[in-house]
PDB file of N, CA and C in Angstrom:
ATOM      1  N   MET A   1     -98.134 -36.024 -14.615  1.00 42.00           N
ATOM      2  CA  MET A   1     -97.983 -34.658 -13.559  1.00 42.00           C
ATOM      3  C   MET A   1     -97.982 -33.825 -13.036  1.00 42.00           C
ATOM      4  N   SER A   2     -99.361 -33.061 -11.681  1.00 46.00           N
ATOM      5  CA  SER A   2    -100.041 -31.618 -11.533  1.00 46.00           C
ATOM      6  C   SER A   2     -98.674 -31.351 -11.275  1.00 46.00           C
ATOM      7  N   SER A   3     -98.747 -29.901 -10.885  1.00 49.00           N
ATOM      8  CA  SER A   3     -97.791 -29.203 -10.694  1.00 49.00           C
ATOM      9  C   SER A   3     -98.299 -28.045  -9.428  1.00 49.00           C
ATOM     10  N   CYS A   4     -98.304 -28.823  -8.798  1.00 53.00           N
ATOM     11  CA  CYS A   4     -99.183 -28.264  -7.543  1.00 53.00           C
ATOM     12  C   CYS A   4     -98.231 -27.865  -7.148  1.00 53.00           C
ATOM     13  N   CYS A   5     -96.906 -27.453  -7.086  1.00 53.00           N
ATOM     14  CA  CYS A   5     -96.308 -26.335  -6.739  1.00 53.00           C
ATOM     15  C   CYS A   5     -94.799 -26.108  -7.422  1.00 53.00           C
ATOM     16  N   ASN A   6     -93.438 -26.610  -6.848  1.00 59.00           N
ATOM     17  CA  ASN A   6     -92.548 -26.796  -8.049  1.00 59.00           C
ATOM     18  C   ASN A   6     -92.073 -27.973  -9.165  1.00 59.00           C
ATOM     19  N   HIS A   7     -92.933 -27.911  -9.171  1.00 59.00           N
ATOM     20  CA  HIS A   7     -92.865 -29.854  -9.899  1.00 59.00           C
ATOM     21  C   HIS A   7     -91.981 -28.651 -11.240  1.00 59.00           C
ATOM     22  N   PRO A   8     -91.561 -28.951 -12.021  1.00 56.00           N
ATOM     23  CA  PRO A   8     -91.620 -29.394 -13.586  1.00 56.00           C
ATOM     24  C   PRO A   8     -92.416 -29.743 -14.137  1.00 56.00           C
ATOM     25  N   LYS A   9     -92.971 -28.599 -15.723  1.00 60.00           N
ATOM     26  CA  LYS A   9     -93.654 -28.613 -16.286  1.00 60.00           C
ATOM     27  C   LYS A   9     -93.142 -30.042 -17.193  1.00 60.00           C
ATOM     28  N   ASN A  10     -94.640 -30.756 -16.853  1.00 63.00           N
ATOM     29  CA  ASN A  10     -95.104 -32.057 -18.168  1.00 63.00           C
ATOM     30  C   ASN A  10     -94.503 -32.467 -19.133  1.00 63.00           C
ATOM     31  N   ASP A  11     -93.352 -31.081 -19.700  1.00 66.00           N
ATOM     32  CA  ASP A  11     -91.797 -31.548 -20.853  1.00 66.00           C
ATOM     33  C   ASP A  11     -90.502 -31.895 -20.593  1.00 66.00           C
ATOM     34  N   GLN A  12     -90.172 -31.442 -19.697  1.00 70.00           N
ATOM     35  CA  GLN A  12     -89.425 -32.089 -18.760  1.00 70.00           C
ATOM     36  C   GLN A  12     -89.317 -32.373 -17.319  1.00 70.00           C
ATOM     37  N   PRO A  13     -88.108 -33.997 -17.793  1.00 73.00           N
ATOM     38  CA  PRO A  13     -88.244 -35.184 -16.350  1.00 73.00           C
ATOM     39  C   PRO A  13     -87.577 -34.732 -15.709  1.00 73.00           C
ATOM     40  N   MET A  14     -88.452 -35.667 -15.067  1.00 69.00           N
ATOM     41  CA  MET A  14     -88.016 -35.428 -13.535  1.00 69.00           C
ATOM     42  C   MET A  14     -87.316 -36.176 -12.728  1.00 69.00           C
ATOM     43  N   PRO A  15     -86.645 -35.689 -11.885  1.00 71.00           N
ATOM     44  CA  PRO A  15     -84.903 -36.367 -11.813  1.00 71.00           C
ATOM     45  C   PRO A  15     -84.730 -38.221 -11.711  1.00 71.00           C
ATOM     46  N   LEU A  16     -84.709 -39.044 -11.904  1.00 71.00           N
ATOM     47  CA  LEU A  16     -84.476 -40.447 -11.196  1.00 71.00           C
ATOM     48  C   LEU A  16     -84.280 -40.237  -9.916  1.00 71.00           C
ATOM     49  N   GLY A  17     -83.780 -39.555  -9.256  1.00 70.00           N
ATOM     50  CA  GLY A  17     -84.163 -40.012  -7.828  1.00 70.00           C
ATOM     51  C   GLY A  17     -85.645 -39.657  -7.062  1.00 70.00           C
ATOM     52  N   TYR A  18     -86.004 -37.956  -8.184  1.00 68.00           N
ATOM     53  CA  TYR A  18     -87.863 -38.417  -7.568  1.00 68.00           C
ATOM     54  C   TYR A  18     -89.006 -39.015  -8.167  1.00 68.00           C
ATOM     55  N   ARG A  19     -88.216 -39.748  -9.239  1.00 70.00           N
ATOM     56  CA  ARG A  19     -89.096 -40.895  -9.512  1.00 70.00           C
ATOM     57  C   ARG A  19     -89.169 -41.975  -9.132  1.00 70.00           C
ATOM     58  N   VAL A  20     -88.232 -42.506  -8.693  1.00 72.00           N
ATOM     59  CA  VAL A  20     -87.824 -43.932  -7.481  1.00 72.00           C
ATOM     60  C   VAL A  20     -88.338 -43.562  -6.605  1.00 72.00           C
ATOM     61  N   SER A  21     -88.267 -42.515  -5.666  1.00 70.00           N
ATOM     62  CA  SER A  21     -88.905 -41.742  -4.131  1.00 70.00           C
ATOM     63  C   SER A  21     -89.971 -41.843  -4.518  1.00 70.00           C
ATOM     64  N   HIS A  22     -91.176 -41.582  -5.929  1.00 67.00           N
ATOM     65  CA  HIS A  22     -92.697 -41.003  -5.509  1.00 67.00           C
ATOM     66  C   HIS A  22     -92.636 -42.271  -6.103  1.00 67.00           C
ATOM     67  N   TRP A  23     -92.180 -43.382  -6.387  1.00 72.00           N
ATOM     68  CA  TRP A  23     -92.947 -44.487  -7.457  1.00 72.00           C
ATOM     69  C   TRP A  23     -92.892 -45.830  -5.827  1.00 72.00           C
ATOM     70  N   ILE A  24     -91.442 -45.384  -4.754  1.00 72.00           N
ATOM     71  CA  ILE A  24     -91.743 -46.156  -4.057  1.00 72.00           C
ATOM     72  C   ILE A  24     -92.143 -45.686  -2.787  1.00 72.00           C
ATOM     73  N   LEU A  25     -92.429 -44.718  -2.724  1.00 70.00           N
ATOM     74  CA  LEU A  25     -93.519 -44.267  -1.951  1.00 70.00           C
ATOM     75  C   LEU A  25     -94.916 -43.593  -2.096  1.00 70.00           C
ATOM     76  N   GLY A  26     -94.917 -43.691  -3.087  1.00 68.00           N
ATOM     77  CA  GLY A  26     -95.556 -42.900  -3.919  1.00 68.00           C
ATOM     78  C   GLY A  26     -97.420 -43.100  -3.071  1.00 68.00           C
ATOM     79  N   LEU A  27     -98.749 -43.297  -3.294  1.00 72.00           N
ATOM     80  CA  LEU A  27     -98.712 -44.227  -2.708  1.00 72.00           C
ATOM     81  C   LEU A  27     -99.393 -44.428  -1.673  1.00 72.00           C
ATOM     82  N   PRO A  28     -98.483 -44.849  -0.893  1.00 70.00           N
ATOM     83  CA  PRO A  28     -99.014 -44.431   0.866  1.00 70.00           C
ATOM     84  C   PRO A  28     -98.135 -43.382   1.640  1.00 70.00           C
ATOM     85  N   LEU A  29     -97.667 -41.924   1.173  1.00 71.00           N
ATOM     86  CA  LEU A  29     -97.261 -40.625   0.726  1.00 71.00           C
ATOM     87  C   LEU A  29     -98.510 -40.462   0.378  1.00 71.00           C
ATOM     88  N   LYS A  30     -99.466 -40.037  -0.708  1.00 71.00           N
ATOM     89  CA  LYS A  30    -100.817 -40.435  -0.486  1.00 71.00           C
ATOM     90  C   LYS A  30    -101.571 -40.774   1.257  1.00 71.00           C
ATOM     91  N   TRP A  31    -101.586 -41.907   1.344  1.00 72.00           N
ATOM     92  CA  TRP A  31    -103.012 -42.773   1.835  1.00 72.00           C
ATOM     93  C   TRP A  31    -102.875 -41.728   3.471  1.00 72.00           C
ATOM     94  N   LEU A  32    -101.271 -41.373   4.041  1.00 71.00           N
ATOM     95  CA  LEU A  32    -100.517 -40.907   4.433  1.00 71.00           C
ATOM     96  C   LEU A  32    -100.770 -39.562   4.699  1.00 71.00           C
ATOM     97  N   GLY A  33    -101.928 -39.420   3.953  1.00 69.00           N
ATOM     98  CA  GLY A  33    -101.484 -37.186   3.350  1.00 69.00           C
ATOM     99  C   GLY A  33    -100.058 -36.364   3.888  1.00 69.00           C
ATOM    100  N   ILE A  34     -99.268 -36.962   2.833  1.00 79.00           N
ATOM    101  CA  ILE A  34     -97.581 -36.667   2.714  1.00 79.00           C
ATOM    102  C   ILE A  34     -97.461 -36.615   0.656  1.00 79.00           C
ATOM    103  N   SER A  35     -98.461 -35.853   0.760  1.00 82.00           N
ATOM    104  CA  SER A  35     -98.275 -35.768  -0.720  1.00 82.00           C
ATOM    105  C   SER A  35     -98.149 -34.544  -1.288  1.00 82.00           C
ATOM    106  N   CYS A  36     -97.743 -33.909  -1.620  1.00 85.00           N
ATOM    107  CA  CYS A  36     -97.011 -33.049  -2.754  1.00 85.00           C
ATOM    108  C   CYS A  36     -98.613 -31.497  -2.701  1.00 85.00           C
ATOM    109  N   ARG A  37     -99.827 -31.986  -3.013  1.00 87.00           N
ATOM    110  CA  ARG A  37    -100.801 -31.093  -2.778  1.00 87.00           C
ATOM    111  C   ARG A  37    -101.049 -31.113  -1.597  1.00 87.00           C
ATOM    112  N   ASP A  38    -100.820 -32.521  -0.653  1.00 88.00           N
ATOM    113  CA  ASP A  38    -101.052 -31.803   1.177  1.00 88.00           C
ATOM    114  C   ASP A  38     -99.564 -31.213   0.929  1.00 88.00           C
ATOM    115  N   PHE A  39     -98.590 -30.902   0.898  1.00 91.00           N
ATOM    116  CA  PHE A  39     -97.638 -29.760   0.624  1.00 91.00           C
ATOM    117  C   PHE A  39     -98.077 -28.942   1.489  1.00 91.00           C
ATOM    118  N   ALA A  40     -98.566 -28.777  -0.387  1.00 92.00           N
ATOM    119  CA  ALA A  40     -98.890 -27.427  -0.072  1.00 92.00           C
ATOM    120  C   ALA A  40    -100.581 -26.399   0.317  1.00 92.00           C
ATOM    121  N   LEU A  41    -100.565 -27.750   0.646  1.00 93.00           N
ATOM    122  CA  LEU A  41    -102.260 -27.449   1.547  1.00 93.00           C
ATOM    123  C   LEU A  41    -101.424 -26.884   2.787  1.00 93.00           C
ATOM    124  N   LEU A  42    -100.374 -27.561   3.083  1.00 93.00           N
ATOM    125  CA  LEU A  42    -100.409 -27.328   4.571  1.00 93.00           C
ATOM    126  C   LEU A  42     -99.239 -26.620   4.638  1.00 93.00           C
ATOM    127  N   ALA A  43     -98.026 -25.979   3.981  1.00 94.00           N
ATOM    128  CA  ALA A  43     -97.597 -24.198   3.313  1.00 94.00           C
ATOM    129  C   ALA A  43     -98.432 -23.140   3.902  1.00 94.00           C
ATOM    130  N   SER A  44    -100.153 -23.292   2.682  1.00 93.00           N
ATOM    131  CA  SER A  44    -100.698 -22.472   2.588  1.00 93.00           C
ATOM    132  C   SER A  44    -101.850 -22.099   4.014  1.00 93.00           C
ATOM    133  N   LEU A  45    -101.808 -23.710   5.125  1.00 94.00           N
ATOM    134  CA  LEU A  45    -102.335 -23.318   5.877  1.00 94.00           C
ATOM    135  C   LEU A  45    -101.831 -23.064   7.198  1.00 94.00           C
ATOM    136  N   GLU A  46    -100.355 -23.146   7.478  1.00 94.00           N
ATOM    137  CA  GLU A  46     -99.114 -22.757   8.306  1.00 94.00           C
ATOM    138  C   GLU A  46     -99.336 -21.034   8.093  1.00 94.00           C
ATOM    139  N   MET A  47     -99.408 -21.056   7.109  1.00 91.00           N
ATOM    140  CA  MET A  47     -98.983 -19.372   6.727  1.00 91.00           C
ATOM    141  C   MET A  47    -100.339 -18.499   7.872  1.00 91.00           C
ATOM    142  N   ASP A  48    -101.314 -18.968   7.711  1.00 92.00           N
ATOM    143  CA  ASP A  48    -102.812 -18.415   9.229  1.00 92.00           C
ATOM    144  C   ASP A  48    -103.182 -19.189  10.097  1.00 92.00           C
ATOM    145  N   ARG A  49    -102.265 -20.028  10.437  1.00 94.00           N
ATOM    146  CA  ARG A  49    -102.842 -20.312  11.918  1.00 94.00           C
ATOM    147  C   ARG A  49    -101.508 -21.610  12.552  1.00 94.00           C
ATOM    148  N   LYS A  50    -100.710 -21.172  13.492  1.00 95.00           N
ATOM    149  CA  LYS A  50    -100.033 -22.851  14.160  1.00 95.00           C
ATOM    150  C   LYS A  50    -100.227 -24.457  14.183  1.00 95.00           C
ATOM    151  N   LEU A  51     -99.919 -24.879  13.634  1.00 94.00           N
ATOM    152  CA  LEU A  51     -99.394 -26.113  12.453  1.00 94.00           C
ATOM    153  C   LEU A  51     -99.692 -27.033  13.871  1.00 94.00           C
ATOM    154  N   THR A  52    -100.527 -28.281  13.774  1.00 95.00           N
ATOM    155  CA  THR A  52    -100.703 -29.514  14.781  1.00 95.00           C
ATOM    156  C   THR A  52     -99.294 -30.092  14.520  1.00 95.00           C
ATOM    157  N   ARG A  53     -98.931 -30.631  16.169  1.00 95.00           N
ATOM    158  CA  ARG A  53     -97.322 -31.567  15.467  1.00 95.00           C
ATOM    159  C   ARG A  53     -97.749 -32.958  14.449  1.00 95.00           C
ATOM    160  N   ALA A  54     -98.458 -33.101  14.423  1.00 91.00           N
ATOM    161  CA  ALA A  54     -98.621 -33.709  13.471  1.00 91.00           C
ATOM    162  C   ALA A  54     -98.365 -33.401  12.037  1.00 91.00           C
ATOM    163  N   GLU A  55     -98.792 -32.349  11.304  1.00 92.00           N
ATOM    164  CA  GLU A  55     -98.889 -32.022  10.212  1.00 92.00           C
ATOM    165  C   GLU A  55     -98.024 -31.509  10.378  1.00 92.00           C
ATOM    166  N   LYS A  56     -97.497 -30.346  11.256  1.00 93.00           N
ATOM    167  CA  LYS A  56     -95.173 -30.400  11.080  1.00 93.00           C
ATOM    168  C   LYS A  56     -95.098 -32.080  10.620  1.00 93.00           C
ATOM    169  N   PHE A  57     -94.905 -32.283  11.583  1.00 91.00           N
ATOM    170  CA  PHE A  57     -94.094 -33.701  10.517  1.00 91.00           C
ATOM    171  C   PHE A  57     -94.587 -34.412   9.234  1.00 91.00           C
ATOM    172  N   ARG A  58     -96.451 -33.734   8.821  1.00 89.00           N
ATOM    173  CA  ARG A  58     -96.097 -34.446   7.336  1.00 89.00           C
ATOM    174  C   ARG A  58     -95.212 -33.228   6.628  1.00 89.00           C
ATOM    175  N   MET A  59     -94.910 -32.383   7.534  1.00 91.00           N
ATOM    176  CA  MET A  59     -94.453 -30.973   6.701  1.00 91.00           C
ATOM    177  C   MET A  59     -92.711 -32.045   6.097  1.00 91.00           C
ATOM    178  N   ARG A  60     -92.508 -32.361   6.844  1.00 91.00           N
ATOM    179  CA  ARG A  60     -90.966 -31.924   7.453  1.00 91.00           C
ATOM    180  C   ARG A  60     -90.812 -33.775   6.509  1.00 91.00           C
ATOM    181  N   PHE A  61     -91.552 -34.133   6.789  1.00 87.00           N
ATOM    182  CA  PHE A  61     -90.962 -35.681   6.562  1.00 87.00           C
ATOM    183  C   PHE A  61     -91.233 -35.899   4.990  1.00 87.00           C
ATOM    184  N   HIS A  62     -92.473 -34.536   3.869  1.00 87.00           N
ATOM    185  CA  HIS A  62     -91.714 -35.198   2.128  1.00 87.00           C
ATOM    186  C   HIS A  62     -91.246 -33.476   1.806  1.00 87.00           C
ATOM    187  N   GLY A  63     -91.004 -32.652   2.881  1.00 87.00           N
ATOM    188  CA  GLY A  63     -89.809 -32.283   2.896  1.00 87.00           C
ATOM    189  C   GLY A  63     -88.657 -32.515   2.863  1.00 87.00           C
ATOM    190  N   ALA A  64     -88.257 -33.691   3.439  1.00 87.00           N
ATOM    191  CA  ALA A  64     -87.078 -34.540   3.200  1.00 87.00           C
ATOM    192  C   ALA A  64     -86.866 -35.272   1.954  1.00 87.00           C
ATOM    193  N   ILE A  65     -88.269 -35.809   1.326  1.00 81.00           N
ATOM    194  CA  ILE A  65     -87.544 -36.913   0.750  1.00 81.00           C
ATOM    195  C   ILE A  65     -88.807 -36.179  -1.306  1.00 81.00           C
ATOM    196  N   CYS A  66     -89.178 -34.683  -1.079  1.00 82.00           N
ATOM    197  CA  CYS A  66     -89.406 -34.285  -2.579  1.00 82.00           C
ATOM    198  C   CYS A  66     -88.438 -32.748  -2.430  1.00 82.00           C
ATOM    199  N   GLN A  67     -87.510 -32.735  -3.224  1.00 81.00           N
ATOM    200  CA  GLN A  67     -86.692 -31.809  -3.321  1.00 81.00           C
ATOM    201  C   GLN A  67     -87.226 -29.954  -4.097  1.00 81.00           C
ATOM    202  N   PHE A  68     -88.664 -30.866  -4.842  1.00 83.00           N
ATOM    203  CA  PHE A  68     -89.598 -29.006  -5.021  1.00 83.00           C
ATOM    204  C   PHE A  68     -90.279 -29.209  -4.362  1.00 83.00           C
ATOM    205  N   CYS A  69     -90.594 -29.216  -4.064  1.00 87.00           N
ATOM    206  CA  CYS A  69     -91.673 -29.151  -2.439  1.00 87.00           C
ATOM    207  C   CYS A  69     -90.745 -27.669  -1.332  1.00 87.00           C
ATOM    208  N   ARG A  70     -89.481 -28.268  -1.803  1.00 88.00           N
ATOM    209  CA  ARG A  70     -88.764 -27.222   0.308  1.00 88.00           C
ATOM    210  C   ARG A  70     -89.280 -26.279   0.620  1.00 88.00           C
ATOM    211  N   GLU A  71     -89.267 -25.601  -0.917  1.00 89.00           N
ATOM    212  CA  GLU A  71     -89.004 -23.658  -1.165  1.00 89.00           C
ATOM    213  C   GLU A  71     -90.659 -23.783  -0.897  1.00 89.00           C
ATOM    214  N   LEU A  72     -91.421 -24.368  -1.392  1.00 91.00           N
ATOM    215  CA  LEU A  72     -92.879 -23.653  -1.747  1.00 91.00           C
ATOM    216  C   LEU A  72     -92.840 -22.112  -0.363  1.00 91.00           C
ATOM    217  N   PRO A  73     -92.999 -23.110   1.305  1.00 92.00           N
ATOM    218  CA  PRO A  73     -93.556 -22.762   2.012  1.00 92.00           C
ATOM    219  C   PRO A  73     -92.431 -20.747   1.709  1.00 92.00           C
ATOM    220  N   GLU A  74     -91.714 -21.130   2.224  1.00 93.00           N
ATOM    221  CA  GLU A  74     -90.332 -18.940   1.652  1.00 93.00           C
ATOM    222  C   GLU A  74     -91.465 -18.886   0.473  1.00 93.00           C
ATOM    223  N   GLN A  75     -92.257 -19.093  -0.316  1.00 93.00           N
ATOM    224  CA  GLN A  75     -92.543 -18.822  -2.318  1.00 93.00           C
ATOM    225  C   GLN A  75     -93.653 -18.346  -1.195  1.00 93.00           C
ATOM    226  N   PHE A  76     -94.607 -19.117  -0.127  1.00 92.00           N
ATOM    227  CA  PHE A  76     -96.566 -18.232  -0.423  1.00 92.00           C
ATOM    228  C   PHE A  76     -95.355 -16.681   0.705  1.00 92.00           C
ATOM    229  N   ASN A  77     -94.423 -16.836   1.618  1.00 91.00           N
ATOM    230  CA  ASN A  77     -93.688 -16.652   1.980  1.00 91.00           C
ATOM    231  C   ASN A  77     -93.943 -14.860   1.348  1.00 91.00           C
ATOM    232  N   GLN A  78     -92.740 -15.460   0.735  1.00 92.00           N
ATOM    233  CA  GLN A  78     -92.858 -14.002  -0.325  1.00 92.00           C
ATOM    234  C   GLN A  78     -93.598 -13.288  -1.006  1.00 92.00           C
ATOM    235  N   LEU A  79     -94.528 -14.235  -1.510  1.00 89.00           N
ATOM    236  CA  LEU A  79     -95.695 -12.943  -2.201  1.00 89.00           C
ATOM    237  C   LEU A  79     -97.629 -12.736  -1.182  1.00 89.00           C
ATOM    238  N   ARG A  80     -96.790 -13.640   0.051  1.00 89.00           N
ATOM    239  CA  ARG A  80     -98.193 -12.794   1.187  1.00 89.00           C
ATOM    240  C   ARG A  80     -97.261 -10.870   1.576  1.00 89.00           C
ATOM    241  N   GLN A  81     -95.924 -10.668   1.242  1.00 89.00           N
ATOM    242  CA  GLN A  81     -95.299  -9.973   0.934  1.00 89.00           C
ATOM    243  C   GLN A  81     -94.886  -8.839   0.173  1.00 89.00           C
ATOM    244  N   LEU A  82     -95.254  -9.476  -1.791  1.00 87.00           N
ATOM    245  CA  LEU A  82     -95.734  -9.166  -2.421  1.00 87.00           C
ATOM    246  C   LEU A  82     -96.821  -8.294  -2.104  1.00 87.00           C
ATOM    247  N   ALA A  83     -98.384  -8.786  -1.742  1.00 85.00           N
ATOM    248  CA  ALA A  83     -99.542  -8.381  -2.316  1.00 85.00           C
ATOM    249  C   ALA A  83     -99.741  -7.804  -0.798  1.00 85.00           C
ATOM    250  N   ARG A  84     -98.245  -7.155   0.138  1.00 83.00           N
ATOM    251  CA  ARG A  84     -98.899  -6.547   0.772  1.00 83.00           C
ATOM    252  C   ARG A  84     -99.109  -5.291   0.549  1.00 83.00           C
ATOM    253  N   ASN A  85     -97.179  -4.733   0.163  1.00 82.00           N
ATOM    254  CA  ASN A  85     -96.373  -4.216  -0.203  1.00 82.00           C
ATOM    255  C   ASN A  85     -97.009  -3.458  -1.615  1.00 82.00           C
ATOM    256  N   ALA A  86     -97.876  -4.255  -2.101  1.00 78.00           N
ATOM    257  CA  ALA A  86     -98.576  -3.624  -3.434  1.00 78.00           C
ATOM    258  C   ALA A  86    -100.142  -3.580  -2.907  1.00 78.00           C
ATOM    259  N   ASP A  87    -100.536  -3.041  -1.814  1.00 74.00           N
ATOM    260  CA  ASP A  87    -101.343  -2.407  -1.216  1.00 74.00           C
ATOM    261  C   ASP A  87    -100.566  -1.967  -0.639  1.00 74.00           C
ATOM    262  N   LEU A  88    -100.130  -1.120  -0.090  1.00 72.00           N
ATOM    263  CA  LEU A  88     -99.209  -0.157   0.494  1.00 72.00           C
ATOM    264  C   LEU A  88     -98.899   0.812  -0.638  1.00 72.00           C
ATOM    265  N   LEU A  89     -98.700   0.360  -1.907  1.00 71.00           N
ATOM    266  CA  LEU A  89     -98.305   1.632  -2.949  1.00 71.00           C
ATOM    267  C   LEU A  89     -99.807   2.112  -3.828  1.00 71.00           C
ATOM    268  N   GLY A  90    -100.632   0.905  -3.976  1.00 71.00           N
ATOM    269  CA  GLY A  90    -101.801   1.913  -4.398  1.00 71.00           C
ATOM    270  C   GLY A  90    -102.036   2.932  -2.938  1.00 71.00           C
ATOM    271  N   GLU A  91    -102.357   2.531  -1.566  1.00 67.00           N
ATOM    272  CA  GLU A  91    -102.738   3.070  -1.099  1.00 67.00           C
ATOM    273  C   GLU A  91    -101.616   4.806  -1.204  1.00 67.00           C
ATOM    274  N   LEU A  92    -100.625   4.358  -1.593  1.00 64.00           N
ATOM    275  CA  LEU A  92     -99.430   5.787  -1.693  1.00 64.00           C
ATOM    276  C   LEU A  92    -100.185   6.491  -2.897  1.00 64.00           C
ATOM    277  N   ALA A  93    -100.511   5.778  -4.244  1.00 67.00           N
ATOM    278  CA  ALA A  93    -100.181   6.404  -5.091  1.00 67.00           C
ATOM    279  C   ALA A  93    -101.593   7.319  -5.159  1.00 67.00           C
ATOM    280  N   ALA A  94    -102.454   6.963  -4.447  1.00 64.00           N
ATOM    281  CA  ALA A  94    -104.326   7.241  -4.390  1.00 64.00           C
ATOM    282  C   ALA A  94    -104.173   8.370  -3.790  1.00 64.00           C
ATOM    283  N   ASP A  95    -103.283   8.510  -2.415  1.00 64.00           N
ATOM    284  CA  ASP A  95    -103.238   9.613  -2.181  1.00 64.00           C
ATOM    285  C   ASP A  95    -102.085  10.810  -2.809  1.00 64.00           C
ATOM    286  N   LEU A  96    -101.289  10.627  -4.212  1.00 70.00           N
ATOM    287  CA  LEU A  96    -100.149  11.025  -4.729  1.00 70.00           C
ATOM    288  C   LEU A  96    -101.557  12.075  -5.722  1.00 70.00           C
ATOM    289  N   LYS A  97    -102.033  13.096  -6.125  1.00 75.00           N
ATOM    290  CA  LYS A  97    -102.276  13.917  -7.349  1.00 75.00           C
ATOM    291  C   LYS A  97    -101.638  15.493  -7.417  1.00 75.00           C
ATOM    292  N   MET A  98    -101.882  14.997  -8.829  1.00 75.00           N
ATOM    293  CA  MET A  98    -100.992  15.756  -9.766  1.00 75.00           C
ATOM    294  C   MET A  98    -101.810  17.291  -9.875  1.00 75.00           C
ATOM    295  N   SER A  99    -100.400  18.218  -9.831  1.00 81.00           N
ATOM    296  CA  SER A  99    -101.571  19.833  -9.977  1.00 81.00           C
ATOM    297  C   SER A  99    -101.740  19.745 -11.631  1.00 81.00           C
ATOM    298  N   GLU A 100    -103.130  20.426 -11.670  1.00 84.00           N
ATOM    299  CA  GLU A 100    -103.187  20.406 -13.078  1.00 84.00           C
ATOM    300  C   GLU A 100    -101.840  21.070 -14.456  1.00 84.00           C
ATOM    301  N   GLU A 101    -101.359  22.339 -12.494  1.00 87.00           N
ATOM    302  CA  GLU A 101     -99.982  22.695 -13.953  1.00 87.00           C
ATOM    303  C   GLU A 101     -99.241  22.054 -14.974  1.00 87.00           C
ATOM    304  N   ALA A 102     -98.880  20.879 -13.658  1.00 84.00           N
ATOM    305  CA  ALA A 102     -97.798  19.553 -14.149  1.00 84.00           C
ATOM    306  C   ALA A 102     -99.315  18.777 -15.504  1.00 84.00           C
ATOM    307  N   LYS A 103    -100.327  18.979 -15.641  1.00 83.00           N
ATOM    308  CA  LYS A 103    -100.878  18.186 -15.808  1.00 83.00           C
ATOM    309  C   LYS A 103    -101.026  18.110 -17.822  1.00 83.00           C
ATOM    310  N   GLU A 104    -101.008  20.621 -17.126  1.00 88.00           N
ATOM    311  CA  GLU A 104    -100.944  21.130 -19.281  1.00 88.00           C
ATOM    312  C   GLU A 104     -99.710  20.636 -18.930  1.00 88.00           C
ATOM    313  N   ARG A 105     -98.570  21.418 -18.617  1.00 88.00           N
ATOM    314  CA  ARG A 105     -97.375  21.268 -19.146  1.00 88.00           C
ATOM    315  C   ARG A 105     -96.513  19.428 -20.024  1.00 88.00           C
ATOM    316  N   ILE A 106     -97.508  18.675 -18.982  1.00 86.00           N
ATOM    317  CA  ILE A 106     -97.166  17.767 -19.696  1.00 86.00           C
ATOM    318  C   ILE A 106     -97.771  17.306 -20.935  1.00 86.00           C
ATOM    319  N   LEU A 107     -99.211  17.941 -21.142  1.00 87.00           N
ATOM    320  CA  LEU A 107    -100.197  17.489 -22.463  1.00 87.00           C
ATOM    321  C   LEU A 107     -99.590  18.780 -23.485  1.00 87.00           C
ATOM    322  N   ARG A 108     -99.153  19.021 -23.050  1.00 87.00           N
ATOM    323  CA  ARG A 108     -98.317  20.692 -24.352  1.00 87.00           C
ATOM    324  C   ARG A 108     -96.912  20.068 -24.986  1.00 87.00           C
ATOM    325  N   GLU A 109     -95.994  19.006 -24.129  1.00 85.00           N
ATOM    326  CA  GLU A 109     -95.123  18.498 -24.476  1.00 85.00           C
ATOM    327  C   GLU A 109     -95.263  17.659 -25.211  1.00 85.00           C
ATOM    328  N   MET A 110     -97.292  16.672 -25.141  1.00 85.00           N
ATOM    329  CA  MET A 110     -96.992  15.985 -26.636  1.00 85.00           C
ATOM    330  C   MET A 110     -97.514  15.863 -27.322  1.00 85.00           C
ATOM    331  N   ARG A 111     -98.223  16.938 -27.032  1.00 86.00           N
ATOM    332  CA  ARG A 111     -98.389  17.378 -28.581  1.00 86.00           C
ATOM    333  C   ARG A 111     -97.616  18.342 -29.710  1.00 86.00           C
ATOM    334  N   ARG A 112     -95.541  18.943 -28.833  1.00 82.00           N
ATOM    335  CA  ARG A 112     -95.229  19.345 -29.515  1.00 82.00           C
ATOM    336  C   ARG A 112     -94.989  18.270 -30.030  1.00 82.00           C
ATOM    337  N   GLU A 113     -94.367  18.691 -31.875  1.00 72.00           N
ATOM    338  CA  GLU A 113     -93.704  18.517 -32.732  1.00 72.00           C
ATOM    339  C   GLU A 113     -92.199  17.318 -32.053  1.00 72.00           C
ATOM    340  N   PRO A 114     -92.296  16.335 -32.725  1.00 66.00           N
ATOM    341  CA  PRO A 114     -90.681  16.072 -32.421  1.00 66.00           C
ATOM    342  C   PRO A 114     -89.713  16.956 -33.518  1.00 66.00           C
ATOM    343  N   PHE A 115     -88.970  17.423 -33.672  1.00 54.00           N
ATOM    344  CA  PHE A 115     -87.473  18.142 -34.030  1.00 54.00           C
ATOM    345  C   PHE A 115     -87.755  17.894 -34.527  1.00 54.00           C
TER     346      PHE A 115
END
């Protein structure tokens, strides 16, 4: 089983409801472009542009039947926010400079014998 989003790893059994719904609907969903992989792609596209009505329908329909994919758009948003925060922190860290006196003090303390 592909782990394109929040699906359990291969060693974890899938819930019965998930297996039944995907056994019944799996192939038609794939033909209609509503598979888990398609959902992940649409969730990613949604971050960059407005989805069409058809794309929104495909996401809603898949989200209604697949409990593992429902939280993926929010997880993508959280990752985007973390990446933005990391960029800001990197810029702030580059601006901070340690004085030579502080560096020397730290080196002295590191060389000092413990107790």
